[in-house]
Amino acid sequence: MTDSPTRPPVRQALDLSPAVPAAGARRPKRKKRLRNWLTIGVFTLALVAILFQALTSARVYFYNVDEAVRDREAIGSTTFRIQGTVVTEPQTDAQGVISFIIAFNDVETRVRHIGDEPTDLFELGMPVVAEGRWDGAEFESSQLLIKHSETYVEDNGDRPAVGDGTYEVEPE
Amino acid sequence: MTSSGVGLKFIATPLHTGSTGSRALGVLTLLAVGALLLFALVLSPPEISQGDAVRLFYVHVPSAIVSLYVAFGITLLGSVIYLRKQSVFWDLMAGAAAEVGVVFLGFTLLSGMLWGKPTWGTYWQWDPRQTSTAVSFVLYLGYLAVRKLDMDPTARSRRAAFLGIVSFFNLFIVRFSVQWWRGLHQGTTLNPLDMQMANIMLFTFFLGLLTMTLIFFWLLLHRFRVAWLEHQLAEISLEAAIAERRDEDDPGSSPALAAKGIS
């Protein structure tokens, strides 16, 4: 720790006002204030933008399968996200369309995914979040995201690679 | 305004940021980084469904914990003490912790995005956990911006301290976002009552936490010392300016200037 800097002996009340007041001295102060407000404004705008994006996105964040099936008529052809666990082995046809059934709370629906290929984690037993819309009784998905669980299991090489080890699923 | 820190003045050094203690901490940190690399990349097994992508867990989660709880916790503590005692030490400590914490939180967001692509299938979703973390990141960037505002230093430190306290409350939203809202982010793995990870994977996680903590404190120590030295320099410059000004009225009468060799 440094010693405190030596203070000059106080002989009289210190007058620190400028010896010669600068002409137009108010301008730099206004500039300073403007710069400060601009800085605050930029960060406030960034926060508002993030919250706006999140809230408008969250409106469709996801329905579970049972809720989506129950509210099918109300949802209509609106784009939304649906969550469920893959309960049948996914099948890919010649056009690259992936078909499978997802379930939640014992309610099932068939999903036809037409879009980017999902990650390697996509398989029977994994929970997925699909974004798309109802096409009759089926869900047509354009984006398929994998929702891995919070459980981490070591891969010892001698276990069946079904799901993440936390979902008991009987293959069809 | 007082410069006193509550019994922690030994952290500030006079002329440079290094010391025997900081060098020992640096060596320990390097050893921990080496051990983490060995365990995270070589000795720990792949995860049954994620495969090797799980290795990001060992840096992503520790950096999140260190930034959100350790770094911003110190910022909260420093801000509270500053408001109570006007201690420059704690004001600078709060700022230094926030600065290093923002770097760690940025790394958390980045490693999370890199992990999200091979597992979820996307770098970014407006998932509640991701969004609340991004809000924290912007809040603390804002806190750092307030610390740089061009205004009276005392008023600036007071405003920064208020923001340092208010920003901490968002961390509760980050923490509980996976329970309060539906999202893509997984739930809590490291629940002391119900651990969702075991054996070498759990050990590697704790090694990651230790390593990130050591890196954080090493960076914090140096960043704080730089801030402290800047503060000392500013004080000396102010004293010199005052003495110089007095000298204008009464030339040659400033012992302070003479003592500092300023003419």
PDB file of C-alpha atoms in Angstrom, chain A residues 43-166:
ATOM      1  CA  PHE A  43     -27.700   0.384 -23.197  1.00  0.00           C
ATOM      2  CA  THR A  44     -31.366   0.992 -22.454  1.00  0.00           C
ATOM      3  CA  LEU A  45     -32.178   0.391 -26.122  1.00  0.00           C
ATOM      4  CA  ALA A  46     -30.133  -2.825 -26.127  1.00  0.00           C
ATOM      5  CA  LEU A  47     -32.064  -4.081 -23.090  1.00  0.00           C
ATOM      6  CA  VAL A  48     -35.420  -3.159 -24.599  1.00  0.00           C
ATOM      7  CA  ALA A  49     -34.470  -4.879 -27.883  1.00  0.00           C
ATOM      8  CA  ILE A  50     -33.499  -8.112 -26.103  1.00  0.00           C
ATOM      9  CA  LEU A  51     -36.653  -8.146 -24.002  1.00  0.00           C
ATOM     10  CA  PHE A  52     -38.848  -7.343 -27.011  1.00  0.00           C
ATOM     11  CA  GLN A  53     -37.300 -10.187 -29.017  1.00  0.00           C
ATOM     12  CA  ALA A  54     -37.614 -12.590 -26.119  1.00  0.00           C
ATOM     13  CA  LEU A  55     -41.208 -11.713 -25.336  1.00  0.00           C
ATOM     14  CA  THR A  56     -42.442 -11.835 -28.937  1.00  0.00           C
ATOM     15  CA  SER A  57     -40.584 -15.111 -29.374  1.00  0.00           C
ATOM     16  CA  ALA A  58     -41.836 -16.532 -26.086  1.00  0.00           C
ATOM     17  CA  ARG A  59     -45.449 -16.143 -27.196  1.00  0.00           C
ATOM     18  CA  VAL A  60     -44.856 -19.188 -29.364  1.00  0.00           C
ATOM     19  CA  TYR A  61     -42.128 -20.784 -27.265  1.00  0.00           C
ATOM     20  CA  PHE A  62     -43.745 -24.186 -27.058  1.00  0.00           C
ATOM     21  CA  TYR A  63     -46.886 -26.132 -26.372  1.00  0.00           C
ATOM     22  CA  ASN A  64     -46.647 -29.655 -25.066  1.00  0.00           C
ATOM     23  CA  VAL A  65     -48.234 -32.223 -27.389  1.00  0.00           C
ATOM     24  CA  ASP A  66     -51.363 -32.643 -25.236  1.00  0.00           C
ATOM     25  CA  GLU A  67     -51.954 -28.866 -25.138  1.00  0.00           C
ATOM     26  CA  ALA A  68     -51.346 -28.437 -28.864  1.00  0.00           C
ATOM     27  CA  VAL A  69     -53.775 -31.255 -29.721  1.00  0.00           C
ATOM     28  CA  ARG A  70     -56.383 -29.883 -27.306  1.00  0.00           C
ATOM     29  CA  ASP A  71     -56.071 -26.342 -28.749  1.00  0.00           C
ATOM     30  CA  ARG A  72     -55.639 -27.411 -32.378  1.00  0.00           C
ATOM     31  CA  GLU A  73     -58.649 -25.431 -33.639  1.00  0.00           C
ATOM     32  CA  ALA A  74     -57.717 -22.290 -31.764  1.00  0.00           C
ATOM     33  CA  ILE A  75     -54.131 -22.457 -32.989  1.00  0.00           C
ATOM     34  CA  GLY A  76     -55.272 -22.939 -36.607  1.00  0.00           C
ATOM     35  CA  SER A  77     -52.489 -22.442 -39.122  1.00  0.00           C
ATOM     36  CA  THR A  78     -50.371 -20.248 -36.859  1.00  0.00           C
ATOM     37  CA  THR A  79     -46.670 -21.120 -36.583  1.00  0.00           C
ATOM     38  CA  PHE A  80     -45.812 -22.401 -33.118  1.00  0.00           C
ATOM     39  CA  ARG A  81     -43.481 -24.797 -31.315  1.00  0.00           C
ATOM     40  CA  ILE A  82     -44.495 -28.182 -30.017  1.00  0.00           C
ATOM     41  CA  GLN A  83     -42.637 -30.305 -27.498  1.00  0.00           C
ATOM     42  CA  GLY A  84     -42.754 -34.044 -27.035  1.00  0.00           C
ATOM     43  CA  THR A  85     -40.649 -37.183 -26.792  1.00  0.00           C
ATOM     44  CA  VAL A  86     -39.938 -39.162 -29.955  1.00  0.00           C
ATOM     45  CA  VAL A  87     -41.772 -42.479 -29.480  1.00  0.00           C
ATOM     46  CA  THR A  88     -41.286 -44.113 -32.892  1.00  0.00           C
ATOM     47  CA  GLU A  89     -38.155 -44.748 -34.901  1.00  0.00           C
ATOM     48  CA  PRO A  90     -37.828 -41.754 -37.268  1.00  0.00           C
ATOM     49  CA  GLN A  91     -38.265 -42.668 -40.958  1.00  0.00           C
ATOM     50  CA  THR A  92     -36.732 -40.613 -43.778  1.00  0.00           C
ATOM     51  CA  ASP A  93     -38.333 -40.882 -47.242  1.00  0.00           C
ATOM     52  CA  ALA A  94     -36.725 -40.309 -50.646  1.00  0.00           C
ATOM     53  CA  GLN A  95     -37.535 -36.567 -50.530  1.00  0.00           C
ATOM     54  CA  GLY A  96     -35.721 -36.226 -47.214  1.00  0.00           C
ATOM     55  CA  VAL A  97     -38.920 -35.784 -45.197  1.00  0.00           C
ATOM     56  CA  ILE A  98     -38.490 -37.208 -41.696  1.00  0.00           C
ATOM     57  CA  SER A  99     -41.614 -38.740 -40.122  1.00  0.00           C
ATOM     58  CA  PHE A 100     -42.032 -39.772 -36.531  1.00  0.00           C
ATOM     59  CA  ILE A 101     -44.491 -39.639 -33.649  1.00  0.00           C
ATOM     60  CA  ILE A 102     -44.005 -37.519 -30.532  1.00  0.00           C
ATOM     61  CA  ALA A 103     -45.906 -37.856 -27.277  1.00  0.00           C
ATOM     62  CA  PHE A 104     -46.495 -35.943 -24.075  1.00  0.00           C
ATOM     63  CA  ASN A 105     -48.836 -36.877 -21.226  1.00  0.00           C
ATOM     64  CA  ASP A 106     -49.977 -39.950 -23.211  1.00  0.00           C
ATOM     65  CA  VAL A 107     -51.156 -37.817 -26.152  1.00  0.00           C
ATOM     66  CA  GLU A 108     -49.442 -38.457 -29.476  1.00  0.00           C
ATOM     67  CA  THR A 109     -49.156 -36.700 -32.795  1.00  0.00           C
ATOM     68  CA  ARG A 110     -47.321 -37.445 -36.025  1.00  0.00           C
ATOM     69  CA  VAL A 111     -44.647 -34.971 -37.149  1.00  0.00           C
ATOM     70  CA  ARG A 112     -43.426 -34.501 -40.728  1.00  0.00           C
ATOM     71  CA  HIS A 113     -40.198 -32.569 -40.708  1.00  0.00           C
ATOM     72  CA  ILE A 114     -39.259 -30.709 -43.893  1.00  0.00           C
ATOM     73  CA  GLY A 115     -36.205 -28.610 -43.179  1.00  0.00           C
ATOM     74  CA  ASP A 116     -32.637 -28.742 -41.982  1.00  0.00           C
ATOM     75  CA  GLU A 117     -31.500 -32.104 -40.700  1.00  0.00           C
ATOM     76  CA  PRO A 118     -31.621 -32.290 -36.891  1.00  0.00           C
ATOM     77  CA  THR A 119     -28.437 -32.928 -34.884  1.00  0.00           C
ATOM     78  CA  ASP A 120     -26.957 -36.375 -34.206  1.00  0.00           C
ATOM     79  CA  LEU A 121     -28.791 -36.458 -30.885  1.00  0.00           C
ATOM     80  CA  PHE A 122     -32.104 -36.888 -32.702  1.00  0.00           C
ATOM     81  CA  GLU A 123     -33.323 -40.409 -32.105  1.00  0.00           C
ATOM     82  CA  LEU A 124     -35.988 -42.512 -30.479  1.00  0.00           C
ATOM     83  CA  GLY A 125     -36.531 -41.433 -26.866  1.00  0.00           C
ATOM     84  CA  MET A 126     -35.222 -37.880 -27.156  1.00  0.00           C
ATOM     85  CA  PRO A 127     -37.426 -34.907 -26.274  1.00  0.00           C
ATOM     86  CA  VAL A 128     -37.678 -32.510 -29.211  1.00  0.00           C
ATOM     87  CA  VAL A 129     -39.074 -29.052 -29.882  1.00  0.00           C
ATOM     88  CA  ALA A 130     -40.427 -28.717 -33.413  1.00  0.00           C
ATOM     89  CA  GLU A 131     -41.419 -25.389 -34.965  1.00  0.00           C
ATOM     90  CA  GLY A 132     -44.083 -25.405 -37.636  1.00  0.00           C
ATOM     91  CA  ARG A 133     -47.861 -25.612 -38.026  1.00  0.00           C
ATOM     92  CA  TRP A 134     -50.751 -27.998 -38.071  1.00  0.00           C
ATOM     93  CA  ASP A 135     -51.406 -29.665 -41.422  1.00  0.00           C
ATOM     94  CA  GLY A 136     -54.619 -31.516 -40.749  1.00  0.00           C
ATOM     95  CA  ALA A 137     -53.973 -34.012 -37.988  1.00  0.00           C
ATOM     96  CA  GLU A 138     -50.226 -33.920 -38.542  1.00  0.00           C
ATOM     97  CA  PHE A 139     -47.658 -31.349 -37.478  1.00  0.00           C
ATOM     98  CA  GLU A 140     -45.497 -30.039 -40.309  1.00  0.00           C
ATOM     99  CA  SER A 141     -42.162 -28.936 -38.904  1.00  0.00           C
ATOM    100  CA  SER A 142     -39.626 -26.599 -40.472  1.00  0.00           C
ATOM    101  CA  GLN A 143     -37.148 -26.562 -37.569  1.00  0.00           C
ATOM    102  CA  LEU A 144     -36.397 -29.463 -35.278  1.00  0.00           C
ATOM    103  CA  LEU A 145     -34.479 -28.783 -32.070  1.00  0.00           C
ATOM    104  CA  ILE A 146     -33.301 -31.367 -29.579  1.00  0.00           C
ATOM    105  CA  LYS A 147     -33.955 -30.818 -25.902  1.00  0.00           C
ATOM    106  CA  HIS A 148     -31.404 -32.876 -24.024  1.00  0.00           C
ATOM    107  CA  SER A 149     -32.046 -33.585 -20.377  1.00  0.00           C
ATOM    108  CA  GLU A 150     -30.089 -32.408 -17.353  1.00  0.00           C
ATOM    109  CA  THR A 151     -28.881 -35.954 -16.680  1.00  0.00           C
ATOM    110  CA  TYR A 152     -25.388 -36.789 -17.888  1.00  0.00           C
ATOM    111  CA  VAL A 153     -24.523 -40.455 -18.288  1.00  0.00           C
ATOM    112  CA  GLU A 154     -21.061 -41.764 -19.115  1.00  0.00           C
ATOM    113  CA  ASP A 155     -20.826 -43.575 -22.408  1.00  0.00           C
ATOM    114  CA  ASN A 156     -19.215 -46.858 -21.416  1.00  0.00           C
ATOM    115  CA  GLY A 157     -19.760 -48.390 -24.828  1.00  0.00           C
ATOM    116  CA  ASP A 158     -21.833 -51.294 -23.527  1.00  0.00           C
ATOM    117  CA  ARG A 159     -25.177 -49.588 -23.084  1.00  0.00           C
ATOM    118  CA  PRO A 160     -27.911 -49.344 -25.716  1.00  0.00           C
ATOM    119  CA  ALA A 161     -27.808 -45.782 -27.088  1.00  0.00           C
ATOM    120  CA  VAL A 162     -31.508 -45.110 -26.629  1.00  0.00           C
ATOM    121  CA  GLY A 163     -32.351 -41.539 -25.745  1.00  0.00           C
ATOM    122  CA  ASP A 164     -30.288 -40.102 -22.999  1.00  0.00           C
ATOM    123  CA  GLY A 165     -30.908 -42.927 -20.608  1.00  0.00           C
ATOM    124  CA  THR A 166     -33.693 -41.158 -18.789  1.00  0.00           C
TER     125      THR A 166
END
